[in-house]
Structures are given as structure tokens and as C-alpha cells.
Amino acid sequence: MSDPKNILMLAGDGIGPEVMGEVKRIIDWSNAKGDTNFVVEEDLVGGACYDVHGVAVTDATMAKAHAADAVMLGAVGGPKWDDVARENRPEAGLLRLRKEMDLFANLRPAVVFDALIDASSLKPELIKGLDIMIVRELTAGVYFGQPRGEEIRDGVAYGFDTQIYSEPEIDRVARVAFDMAKKRGNRVCSVEKANVMESGVFWRKVVTKLHAADYADVELSHMYADNCAMQLVRAPAQFDVIVTDNLFGDILSDCAAMLTGSLGMLPSASLGTKDANGKTPAMYEPVHGSAPDIQGEGKANPLATILSYSMMLRYSFNLGQQADNVDQAVQNVLGQNLRTADIMSKGMTQLSTQDMGKAVVAELEKLG
Ligand code: NAD
């Protein structure tokens, strides 16, 4: 049996515990089979943590997150905590985890499953087989740049933010994108607004330099962010890996996500810098929120969280074959016309959250 790996599971609020329960089901199955040796520790985050400790994540949980081999997060938030002070709001727990683990690279795949092709607003021929990976810089850029604020200049009120990137900040996220491309279609498209922004010119320069120095074997192209937005809805299949900054990545990854048609199917990973022992801090979470409107009704789609688990197998533990099996099991379940309420359509069989998890495990059994 392989060395045990520690996973910190932070299910959070709303449907978080329900969808995370189905990942636990898969881990229990694969641990019992001897395929994995995951030691799972569960803890509180978000509103659930606030209710017990008065903060959205405790120092003790942060220490566990730093020590874990990987963190899995469900979702945080809900109307119950709307009046809580900003620094203790459920989202503050998520932000603290991302910031203190220095998770600078956000990976958002946009994959179209054949069985769900009609859920997209685009024509099937445009999105069939779509498989894009967007790598978004997550800890710098205009969302964090200083100075920011409001002030009066010559009697006129201004509001401002600062778009600023250092060479190391661009270099490290571009490396993630190039490394990722090597395991996929070997193409990276770097996106900025070099036509109108100095920071865009700089971004392009740094990516070009890195490419020439270390990744000349990967195909690199550059695109302006506005054109990229158009191309994503015009001819999305042209992309393999897209790397971009925090602001453009925020917008473009949501745009790409919607090509797939369903929030309940979208996984994500956020990665940090490899330490001296070779461990890369990492957190895996579905893109969707805590969906308080369907909490406790058995309607939540667990597949985004299950696909986030698959990303954890691939990127934290190098278990590519097992990750492929999870992805294939999801494909097969959809191919059998099994659906949760959010992706339900005529002629399909509707399953509860738990039954969807069970169906995935049943497929994993078949795949061996
Ligand atoms: P949401 O993603 O929670 O829900 C949007 C809609 O999609 C809802 O109708 C919901 O029922 C549905 N939905 C979402 N995930 C689903 C799933 N897995 N299966 C089936 N249906 C699903 O977004 P929202 O309603 O804007 O926000 C609700 C709460 O979640 C808010 O408090 C918000 O701040 C929080 N939120 C948290 C995160 C996070 O934890 N990363 C992300 C977004 C929103």
C-alpha cells in the first residue's frame, strides 16, 4: 500500500456537506480497494465555522490546511450570515485559505460532455469534444494592487485600483500553464491587453521570455482579452490552455464555463508554489456556491465536486489513471441518461445527490 496522504475536507455551508459526502463515498470505496491510502480529516469553514468559533476559519484549521497534502472545499455562504461583519463573513474563510496558502494559479477546465451537449447555449458542432483549461492568476493584479480607494483630486472625486504585476508573479503562473499544456494539447494562449495597457505589454514580454528560455517546445500564441472573449463564443475549440491575469481570468473563465451549460458540473483547482519537500499547496473545489435554495433537498449535483476530486488525484497525487477513471465514470453515468435535477431533461432519469454518487461508484467498480 502507498504512503498515506492527508486530505483536509472543508465541506462548508449549504449543499457543501451534501456534495462532499459523495466524494467521501468514492474515497471510502477506493481506500477499501487499496487504490488509495487517503486519511481524511474534516473541519469547519465559512458560516458553519462562524456559528461555532465566531470566525470563518480558525488558526487551527489554517495550520491543518498548511500541513495537509491537499485541501478539498465544498462551498461557503448563505443568507443566514448576511449581517455578519465583513471580516468574519463565510467568504473570508475562503479568501484566507487562498491567500495564506498562496494559491496563485487557479485552474478551471471547461469540458463539454457529449451527453450534455444540448445544455450549452452554443451549437453542438461548435462545442463537441470541447476541452479547455483556463489558468488564471489568483493572488495579484488589480484585485490586490496598491494604491486603491477613493479620493478628491482638484475638487473632483475619483475611484481607483492599480493593475500591477511583478515578473515572478507572471513567470510562475505561466510556468503552470506551460507545464499543463505539455500534458494536454501542447498549446498555450497568453491573454492580456497589450494594445492599451502597460501591464499587458509587460505580461507579454515576461511570457515570451519564459517561453524562449524553458518552453520552446510548447506552441505559444498571444491574444487580446476582448478578442479572446469573442473567440470563446465563436470558435472555442481552437484553445487548449489559456493563461491570463486575475481580472481577465475571472471573466473569461466564467464565460468558458458557461459553454458547458451547467454550474453543477464545473470543477476547479488552485495551486501554490512547490516547497523544498516537493509538496505543492493545493485546494480543490467546485465552481458553484452553497446553493441555499436547494439545501437539504437531495437535489444538489455532486459531479462538480467529484470532478474536483479527480483534479486532486491528477495534480496533487499524480494518479492520472485513477483520475481518468473518475472522469470516465462520470461520462458513463451521463451516457446512461442519469441526471440530477439541475441537468434534467426529457427522457432522462432523475437521481438524488446520493444516488448520483452511488452511480459513479458503480461505474468505477466496472472500470476496475
Ligand atoms: P450558487 O452557485 O450557490 O447557486 C446558483 C444557482 O445554481 C442556484 O439556483 C443553485 O440552486 C444552483 N446550483 C449551484 N450549484 C448547484 C449544484 N451543485 N447542483 C444543483 N444546482 C446547483 O450561487 P448563488 O446563489 O449566487 O450564491 C449562494 C451562496 O453561495 C452565496 O452566499 C454566495 O456568496 C455563495 N458562493 C460561494 C462560492 C464558494 O464557496 N466558492 C461561490 C459562489 C457563491
PDB file of N, CA and C in Angstrom, residues 209-293:
ATOM      1  N   LYS A 209       9.574  35.670 -22.892  1.00  0.00           N
ATOM      2  CA  LYS A 209      10.936  35.368 -22.413  1.00  0.00           C
ATOM      3  C   LYS A 209      10.998  33.962 -21.792  1.00  0.00           C
ATOM      4  N   LEU A 210      10.017  33.667 -20.957  1.00  0.00           N
ATOM      5  CA  LEU A 210       9.982  32.341 -20.327  1.00  0.00           C
ATOM      6  C   LEU A 210       9.853  31.249 -21.384  1.00  0.00           C
ATOM      7  N   HIS A 211       8.992  31.495 -22.363  1.00  0.00           N
ATOM      8  CA  HIS A 211       8.766  30.512 -23.423  1.00  0.00           C
ATOM      9  C   HIS A 211      10.079  30.198 -24.152  1.00  0.00           C
ATOM     10  N   ALA A 212      10.805  31.265 -24.514  1.00  0.00           N
ATOM     11  CA  ALA A 212      12.066  31.072 -25.252  1.00  0.00           C
ATOM     12  C   ALA A 212      13.096  30.331 -24.390  1.00  0.00           C
ATOM     13  N   ALA A 213      13.092  30.649 -23.089  1.00  0.00           N
ATOM     14  CA  ALA A 213      14.117  30.067 -22.212  1.00  0.00           C
ATOM     15  C   ALA A 213      13.824  28.606 -21.865  1.00  0.00           C
ATOM     16  N   ASP A 214      12.557  28.298 -21.540  1.00  0.00           N
ATOM     17  CA  ASP A 214      12.287  26.975 -20.948  1.00  0.00           C
ATOM     18  C   ASP A 214      11.209  26.148 -21.634  1.00  0.00           C
ATOM     19  N   TYR A 215      10.439  26.767 -22.507  1.00  0.00           N
ATOM     20  CA  TYR A 215       9.290  26.026 -23.053  1.00  0.00           C
ATOM     21  C   TYR A 215       9.151  26.188 -24.565  1.00  0.00           C
ATOM     22  N   ALA A 216      10.268  26.267 -25.270  1.00  0.00           N
ATOM     23  CA  ALA A 216      10.209  26.496 -26.719  1.00  0.00           C
ATOM     24  C   ALA A 216       9.480  25.361 -27.442  1.00  0.00           C
ATOM     25  N   ASP A 217       9.376  24.197 -26.800  1.00  0.00           N
ATOM     26  CA  ASP A 217       8.702  23.053 -27.422  1.00  0.00           C
ATOM     27  C   ASP A 217       7.176  23.132 -27.297  1.00  0.00           C
ATOM     28  N   VAL A 218       6.679  24.131 -26.564  1.00  0.00           N
ATOM     29  CA  VAL A 218       5.225  24.323 -26.458  1.00  0.00           C
ATOM     30  C   VAL A 218       4.828  25.448 -27.415  1.00  0.00           C
ATOM     31  N   GLU A 219       3.709  25.262 -28.124  1.00  0.00           N
ATOM     32  CA  GLU A 219       3.253  26.313 -29.051  1.00  0.00           C
ATOM     33  C   GLU A 219       2.637  27.461 -28.246  1.00  0.00           C
ATOM     34  N   LEU A 220       3.154  28.665 -28.453  1.00  0.00           N
ATOM     35  CA  LEU A 220       2.643  29.834 -27.713  1.00  0.00           C
ATOM     36  C   LEU A 220       2.002  30.832 -28.682  1.00  0.00           C
ATOM     37  N   SER A 221       0.819  31.310 -28.324  1.00  0.00           N
ATOM     38  CA  SER A 221       0.214  32.412 -29.073  1.00  0.00           C
ATOM     39  C   SER A 221      -0.226  33.476 -28.061  1.00  0.00           C
ATOM     40  N   HIS A 222      -0.490  34.679 -28.556  1.00  0.00           N
ATOM     41  CA  HIS A 222      -0.944  35.779 -27.695  1.00  0.00           C
ATOM     42  C   HIS A 222      -2.265  36.289 -28.240  1.00  0.00           C
ATOM     43  N   MET A 223      -3.122  36.737 -27.348  1.00  0.00           N
ATOM     44  CA  MET A 223      -4.413  37.257 -27.804  1.00  0.00           C
ATOM     45  C   MET A 223      -4.856  38.376 -26.857  1.00  0.00           C
ATOM     46  N   TYR A 224      -5.511  39.386 -27.402  1.00  0.00           N
ATOM     47  CA  TYR A 224      -6.090  40.428 -26.555  1.00  0.00           C
ATOM     48  C   TYR A 224      -7.341  39.863 -25.879  1.00  0.00           C
ATOM     49  N   ALA A 225      -7.576  40.311 -24.652  1.00  0.00           N
ATOM     50  CA  ALA A 225      -8.656  39.727 -23.846  1.00  0.00           C
ATOM     51  C   ALA A 225     -10.027  39.887 -24.499  1.00  0.00           C
ATOM     52  N   ASP A 226     -10.268  41.023 -25.150  1.00  0.00           N
ATOM     53  CA  ASP A 226     -11.586  41.218 -25.762  1.00  0.00           C
ATOM     54  C   ASP A 226     -11.782  40.257 -26.935  1.00  0.00           C
ATOM     55  N   ASN A 227     -10.707  40.043 -27.698  1.00  0.00           N
ATOM     56  CA  ASN A 227     -10.788  39.079 -28.796  1.00  0.00           C
ATOM     57  C   ASN A 227     -10.996  37.670 -28.238  1.00  0.00           C
ATOM     58  N   CYS A 228     -10.316  37.364 -27.134  1.00  0.00           N
ATOM     59  CA  CYS A 228     -10.452  36.041 -26.526  1.00  0.00           C
ATOM     60  C   CYS A 228     -11.902  35.781 -26.122  1.00  0.00           C
ATOM     61  N   ALA A 229     -12.546  36.800 -25.552  1.00  0.00           N
ATOM     62  CA  ALA A 229     -13.957  36.653 -25.166  1.00  0.00           C
ATOM     63  C   ALA A 229     -14.799  36.313 -26.400  1.00  0.00           C
ATOM     64  N   MET A 230     -14.499  37.007 -27.515  1.00  0.00           N
ATOM     65  CA  MET A 230     -15.254  36.732 -28.751  1.00  0.00           C
ATOM     66  C   MET A 230     -14.972  35.330 -29.267  1.00  0.00           C
ATOM     67  N   GLN A 231     -13.670  34.969 -29.264  1.00  0.00           N
ATOM     68  CA  GLN A 231     -13.293  33.653 -29.801  1.00  0.00           C
ATOM     69  C   GLN A 231     -13.879  32.514 -28.967  1.00  0.00           C
ATOM     70  N   LEU A 232     -14.029  32.750 -27.659  1.00  0.00           N
ATOM     71  CA  LEU A 232     -14.577  31.690 -26.796  1.00  0.00           C
ATOM     72  C   LEU A 232     -16.012  31.335 -27.176  1.00  0.00           C
ATOM     73  N   VAL A 233     -16.763  32.331 -27.654  1.00  0.00           N
ATOM     74  CA  VAL A 233     -18.136  32.009 -28.058  1.00  0.00           C
ATOM     75  C   VAL A 233     -18.261  31.789 -29.564  1.00  0.00           C
ATOM     76  N   ARG A 234     -17.213  32.133 -30.329  1.00  0.00           N
ATOM     77  CA  ARG A 234     -17.253  31.947 -31.789  1.00  0.00           C
ATOM     78  C   ARG A 234     -16.691  30.583 -32.198  1.00  0.00           C
ATOM     79  N   ALA A 235     -15.491  30.277 -31.671  1.00  0.00           N
ATOM     80  CA  ALA A 235     -14.815  29.040 -32.063  1.00  0.00           C
ATOM     81  C   ALA A 235     -13.970  28.533 -30.889  1.00  0.00           C
ATOM     82  N   PRO A 236     -14.645  28.088 -29.820  1.00  0.00           N
ATOM     83  CA  PRO A 236     -13.908  27.764 -28.582  1.00  0.00           C
ATOM     84  C   PRO A 236     -12.925  26.607 -28.722  1.00  0.00           C
ATOM     85  N   ALA A 237     -13.161  25.717 -29.676  1.00  0.00           N
ATOM     86  CA  ALA A 237     -12.306  24.524 -29.781  1.00  0.00           C
ATOM     87  C   ALA A 237     -10.875  24.863 -30.194  1.00  0.00           C
ATOM     88  N   GLN A 238     -10.627  26.122 -30.618  1.00  0.00           N
ATOM     89  CA  GLN A 238      -9.268  26.492 -31.024  1.00  0.00           C
ATOM     90  C   GLN A 238      -8.298  26.524 -29.834  1.00  0.00           C
ATOM     91  N   PHE A 239      -8.845  26.588 -28.582  1.00  0.00           N
ATOM     92  CA  PHE A 239      -7.977  26.749 -27.416  1.00  0.00           C
ATOM     93  C   PHE A 239      -7.627  25.414 -26.768  1.00  0.00           C
ATOM     94  N   ASP A 240      -6.407  25.382 -26.225  1.00  0.00           N
ATOM     95  CA  ASP A 240      -6.016  24.264 -25.360  1.00  0.00           C
ATOM     96  C   ASP A 240      -5.888  24.830 -23.935  1.00  0.00           C
ATOM     97  N   VAL A 241      -4.754  25.493 -23.652  1.00  0.00           N
ATOM     98  CA  VAL A 241      -4.582  26.150 -22.347  1.00  0.00           C
ATOM     99  C   VAL A 241      -4.561  27.665 -22.569  1.00  0.00           C
ATOM    100  N   ILE A 242      -5.331  28.376 -21.761  1.00  0.00           N
ATOM    101  CA  ILE A 242      -5.309  29.840 -21.776  1.00  0.00           C
ATOM    102  C   ILE A 242      -4.696  30.291 -20.453  1.00  0.00           C
ATOM    103  N   VAL A 243      -3.716  31.194 -20.509  1.00  0.00           N
ATOM    104  CA  VAL A 243      -3.186  31.755 -19.263  1.00  0.00           C
ATOM    105  C   VAL A 243      -3.435  33.252 -19.271  1.00  0.00           C
ATOM    106  N   THR A 244      -3.931  33.763 -18.143  1.00  0.00           N
ATOM    107  CA  THR A 244      -4.258  35.180 -18.109  1.00  0.00           C
ATOM    108  C   THR A 244      -4.254  35.705 -16.668  1.00  0.00           C
ATOM    109  N   ASP A 245      -4.424  37.002 -16.539  1.00  0.00           N
ATOM    110  CA  ASP A 245      -4.303  37.614 -15.210  1.00  0.00           C
ATOM    111  C   ASP A 245      -5.591  37.422 -14.404  1.00  0.00           C
ATOM    112  N   ASN A 246      -5.585  38.026 -13.230  1.00  0.00           N
ATOM    113  CA  ASN A 246      -6.673  37.815 -12.289  1.00  0.00           C
ATOM    114  C   ASN A 246      -8.015  38.351 -12.807  1.00  0.00           C
ATOM    115  N   LEU A 247      -8.009  39.582 -13.296  1.00  0.00           N
ATOM    116  CA  LEU A 247      -9.244  40.215 -13.765  1.00  0.00           C
ATOM    117  C   LEU A 247      -9.792  39.553 -15.027  1.00  0.00           C
ATOM    118  N   PHE A 248      -8.941  39.425 -16.057  1.00  0.00           N
ATOM    119  CA  PHE A 248      -9.429  38.815 -17.300  1.00  0.00           C
ATOM    120  C   PHE A 248      -9.787  37.345 -17.056  1.00  0.00           C
ATOM    121  N   GLY A 249      -9.015  36.702 -16.187  1.00  0.00           N
ATOM    122  CA  GLY A 249      -9.272  35.288 -15.881  1.00  0.00           C
ATOM    123  C   GLY A 249     -10.612  35.098 -15.199  1.00  0.00           C
ATOM    124  N   ASP A 250     -10.971  36.027 -14.343  1.00  0.00           N
ATOM    125  CA  ASP A 250     -12.251  35.975 -13.648  1.00  0.00           C
ATOM    126  C   ASP A 250     -13.385  35.947 -14.672  1.00  0.00           C
ATOM    127  N   ILE A 251     -13.300  36.834 -15.625  1.00  0.00           N
ATOM    128  CA  ILE A 251     -14.373  36.980 -16.611  1.00  0.00           C
ATOM    129  C   ILE A 251     -14.344  35.848 -17.647  1.00  0.00           C
ATOM    130  N   LEU A 252     -13.159  35.588 -18.184  1.00  0.00           N
ATOM    131  CA  LEU A 252     -13.063  34.595 -19.257  1.00  0.00           C
ATOM    132  C   LEU A 252     -13.355  33.179 -18.758  1.00  0.00           C
ATOM    133  N   SER A 253     -12.984  32.884 -17.497  1.00  0.00           N
ATOM    134  CA  SER A 253     -13.248  31.520 -17.017  1.00  0.00           C
ATOM    135  C   SER A 253     -14.745  31.321 -16.782  1.00  0.00           C
ATOM    136  N   ASP A 254     -15.445  32.356 -16.365  1.00  0.00           N
ATOM    137  CA  ASP A 254     -16.906  32.227 -16.230  1.00  0.00           C
ATOM    138  C   ASP A 254     -17.560  32.079 -17.598  1.00  0.00           C
ATOM    139  N   CYS A 255     -17.030  32.812 -18.562  1.00  0.00           N
ATOM    140  CA  CYS A 255     -17.562  32.736 -19.930  1.00  0.00           C
ATOM    141  C   CYS A 255     -17.337  31.318 -20.489  1.00  0.00           C
ATOM    142  N   ALA A 256     -16.124  30.802 -20.318  1.00  0.00           N
ATOM    143  CA  ALA A 256     -15.811  29.456 -20.823  1.00  0.00           C
ATOM    144  C   ALA A 256     -16.645  28.410 -20.095  1.00  0.00           C
ATOM    145  N   ALA A 257     -16.845  28.640 -18.795  1.00  0.00           N
ATOM    146  CA  ALA A 257     -17.601  27.674 -18.000  1.00  0.00           C
ATOM    147  C   ALA A 257     -19.014  27.519 -18.554  1.00  0.00           C
ATOM    148  N   MET A 258     -19.593  28.633 -18.968  1.00  0.00           N
ATOM    149  CA  MET A 258     -20.972  28.589 -19.445  1.00  0.00           C
ATOM    150  C   MET A 258     -21.106  27.890 -20.792  1.00  0.00           C
ATOM    151  N   LEU A 259     -19.982  27.719 -21.499  1.00  0.00           N
ATOM    152  CA  LEU A 259     -20.036  26.943 -22.743  1.00  0.00           C
ATOM    153  C   LEU A 259     -20.507  25.531 -22.441  1.00  0.00           C
ATOM    154  N   THR A 260     -20.200  25.076 -21.218  1.00  0.00           N
ATOM    155  CA  THR A 260     -20.548  23.701 -20.857  1.00  0.00           C
ATOM    156  C   THR A 260     -21.986  23.613 -20.379  1.00  0.00           C
ATOM    157  N   GLY A 261     -22.583  24.749 -20.052  1.00  0.00           N
ATOM    158  CA  GLY A 261     -24.023  24.773 -19.789  1.00  0.00           C
ATOM    159  C   GLY A 261     -24.471  24.507 -18.375  1.00  0.00           C
ATOM    160  N   SER A 262     -23.588  24.020 -17.497  1.00  0.00           N
ATOM    161  CA  SER A 262     -24.104  23.689 -16.177  1.00  0.00           C
ATOM    162  C   SER A 262     -23.123  23.930 -15.044  1.00  0.00           C
ATOM    163  N   LEU A 263     -23.570  24.747 -14.097  1.00  0.00           N
ATOM    164  CA  LEU A 263     -22.769  25.103 -12.934  1.00  0.00           C
ATOM    165  C   LEU A 263     -22.460  23.876 -12.071  1.00  0.00           C
ATOM    166  N   GLY A 264     -23.361  22.933 -12.061  1.00  0.00           N
ATOM    167  CA  GLY A 264     -23.195  21.745 -11.211  1.00  0.00           C
ATOM    168  C   GLY A 264     -22.166  20.758 -11.728  1.00  0.00           C
ATOM    169  N   MET A 265     -21.525  21.099 -12.864  1.00  0.00           N
ATOM    170  CA  MET A 265     -20.565  20.170 -13.486  1.00  0.00           C
ATOM    171  C   MET A 265     -19.138  20.719 -13.486  1.00  0.00           C
ATOM    172  N   LEU A 266     -18.923  21.909 -12.874  1.00  0.00           N
ATOM    173  CA  LEU A 266     -17.645  22.598 -13.077  1.00  0.00           C
ATOM    174  C   LEU A 266     -16.695  22.499 -11.890  1.00  0.00           C
ATOM    175  N   PRO A 267     -15.563  21.840 -12.086  1.00  0.00           N
ATOM    176  CA  PRO A 267     -14.579  21.717 -11.010  1.00  0.00           C
ATOM    177  C   PRO A 267     -13.528  22.822 -11.085  1.00  0.00           C
ATOM    178  N   SER A 268     -12.713  22.949 -10.041  1.00  0.00           N
ATOM    179  CA  SER A 268     -11.567  23.862 -10.114  1.00  0.00           C
ATOM    180  C   SER A 268     -10.478  23.400  -9.158  1.00  0.00           C
ATOM    181  N   ALA A 269      -9.277  23.892  -9.436  1.00  0.00           N
ATOM    182  CA  ALA A 269      -8.137  23.625  -8.559  1.00  0.00           C
ATOM    183  C   ALA A 269      -7.376  24.923  -8.399  1.00  0.00           C
ATOM    184  N   SER A 270      -6.806  25.140  -7.214  1.00  0.00           N
ATOM    185  CA  SER A 270      -5.934  26.295  -7.013  1.00  0.00           C
ATOM    186  C   SER A 270      -4.620  25.787  -6.430  1.00  0.00           C
ATOM    187  N   LEU A 271      -3.528  26.159  -7.099  1.00  0.00           N
ATOM    188  CA  LEU A 271      -2.219  25.604  -6.726  1.00  0.00           C
ATOM    189  C   LEU A 271      -1.270  26.700  -6.280  1.00  0.00           C
ATOM    190  N   GLY A 272      -0.355  26.345  -5.373  1.00  0.00           N
ATOM    191  CA  GLY A 272       0.673  27.268  -4.907  1.00  0.00           C
ATOM    192  C   GLY A 272       2.056  26.845  -5.376  1.00  0.00           C
ATOM    193  N   THR A 273       3.056  27.289  -4.643  1.00  0.00           N
ATOM    194  CA  THR A 273       4.443  27.015  -5.030  1.00  0.00           C
ATOM    195  C   THR A 273       4.961  25.759  -4.344  1.00  0.00           C
ATOM    196  N   LYS A 274       5.622  24.915  -5.127  1.00  0.00           N
ATOM    197  CA  LYS A 274       6.190  23.681  -4.597  1.00  0.00           C
ATOM    198  C   LYS A 274       7.206  24.007  -3.500  1.00  0.00           C
ATOM    199  N   ASP A 275       7.145  23.288  -2.364  1.00  0.00           N
ATOM    200  CA  ASP A 275       8.114  23.564  -1.292  1.00  0.00           C
ATOM    201  C   ASP A 275       9.354  22.679  -1.439  1.00  0.00           C
ATOM    202  N   ALA A 276      10.272  22.795  -0.473  1.00  0.00           N
ATOM    203  CA  ALA A 276      11.547  22.075  -0.563  1.00  0.00           C
ATOM    204  C   ALA A 276      11.348  20.553  -0.568  1.00  0.00           C
ATOM    205  N   ASN A 277      10.232  20.098   0.015  1.00  0.00           N
ATOM    206  CA  ASN A 277       9.964  18.646   0.039  1.00  0.00           C
ATOM    207  C   ASN A 277       9.192  18.181  -1.189  1.00  0.00           C
ATOM    208  N   GLY A 278       8.966  19.091  -2.119  1.00  0.00           N
ATOM    209  CA  GLY A 278       8.270  18.704  -3.351  1.00  0.00           C
ATOM    210  C   GLY A 278       6.761  18.772  -3.240  1.00  0.00           C
ATOM    211  N   LYS A 279       6.246  19.292  -2.124  1.00  0.00           N
ATOM    212  CA  LYS A 279       4.779  19.376  -1.978  1.00  0.00           C
ATOM    213  C   LYS A 279       4.257  20.708  -2.507  1.00  0.00           C
ATOM    214  N   THR A 280       3.229  20.646  -3.333  1.00  0.00           N
ATOM    215  CA  THR A 280       2.587  21.850  -3.850  1.00  0.00           C
ATOM    216  C   THR A 280       1.291  22.086  -3.068  1.00  0.00           C
ATOM    217  N   PRO A 281       1.172  23.231  -2.370  1.00  0.00           N
ATOM    218  CA  PRO A 281      -0.102  23.512  -1.690  1.00  0.00           C
ATOM    219  C   PRO A 281      -1.230  23.529  -2.713  1.00  0.00           C
ATOM    220  N   ALA A 282      -2.355  22.932  -2.371  1.00  0.00           N
ATOM    221  CA  ALA A 282      -3.427  22.845  -3.364  1.00  0.00           C
ATOM    222  C   ALA A 282      -4.787  22.762  -2.695  1.00  0.00           C
ATOM    223  N   MET A 283      -5.751  23.428  -3.317  1.00  0.00           N
ATOM    224  CA  MET A 283      -7.134  23.344  -2.836  1.00  0.00           C
ATOM    225  C   MET A 283      -8.048  23.072  -4.037  1.00  0.00           C
ATOM    226  N   TYR A 284      -8.961  22.137  -3.861  1.00  0.00           N
ATOM    227  CA  TYR A 284      -9.852  21.713  -4.939  1.00  0.00           C
ATOM    228  C   TYR A 284     -11.286  22.005  -4.521  1.00  0.00           C
ATOM    229  N   GLU A 285     -12.056  22.610  -5.409  1.00  0.00           N
ATOM    230  CA  GLU A 285     -13.430  22.983  -5.042  1.00  0.00           C
ATOM    231  C   GLU A 285     -14.296  23.126  -6.287  1.00  0.00           C
ATOM    232  N   PRO A 286     -15.585  22.844  -6.152  1.00  0.00           N
ATOM    233  CA  PRO A 286     -16.476  23.105  -7.287  1.00  0.00           C
ATOM    234  C   PRO A 286     -16.579  24.606  -7.504  1.00  0.00           C
ATOM    235  N   VAL A 287     -16.943  25.003  -8.720  1.00  0.00           N
ATOM    236  CA  VAL A 287     -17.089  26.429  -9.027  1.00  0.00           C
ATOM    237  C   VAL A 287     -18.360  27.003  -8.391  1.00  0.00           C
ATOM    238  N   HIS A 288     -19.372  26.155  -8.243  1.00  0.00           N
ATOM    239  CA  HIS A 288     -20.645  26.676  -7.742  1.00  0.00           C
ATOM    240  C   HIS A 288     -20.573  27.071  -6.261  1.00  0.00           C
ATOM    241  N   GLY A 289     -21.607  27.791  -5.809  1.00  0.00           N
ATOM    242  CA  GLY A 289     -21.688  28.216  -4.425  1.00  0.00           C
ATOM    243  C   GLY A 289     -22.481  27.227  -3.577  1.00  0.00           C
ATOM    244  N   SER A 290     -23.003  27.724  -2.455  1.00  0.00           N
ATOM    245  CA  SER A 290     -23.608  26.836  -1.465  1.00  0.00           C
ATOM    246  C   SER A 290     -25.084  26.529  -1.757  1.00  0.00           C
ATOM    247  N   ALA A 291     -25.612  27.135  -2.811  1.00  0.00           N
ATOM    248  CA  ALA A 291     -26.987  26.861  -3.280  1.00  0.00           C
ATOM    249  C   ALA A 291     -27.988  26.688  -2.140  1.00  0.00           C
ATOM    250  N   PRO A 292     -28.153  27.696  -1.304  1.00  0.00           N
ATOM    251  CA  PRO A 292     -29.077  27.546  -0.160  1.00  0.00           C
ATOM    252  C   PRO A 292     -30.503  27.245  -0.596  1.00  0.00           C
ATOM    253  N   ASP A 293     -30.841  27.615  -1.845  1.00  0.00           N
ATOM    254  CA  ASP A 293     -32.217  27.383  -2.323  1.00  0.00           C
ATOM    255  C   ASP A 293     -32.566  25.901  -2.443  1.00  0.00           C
TER     256      ASP A 293
END
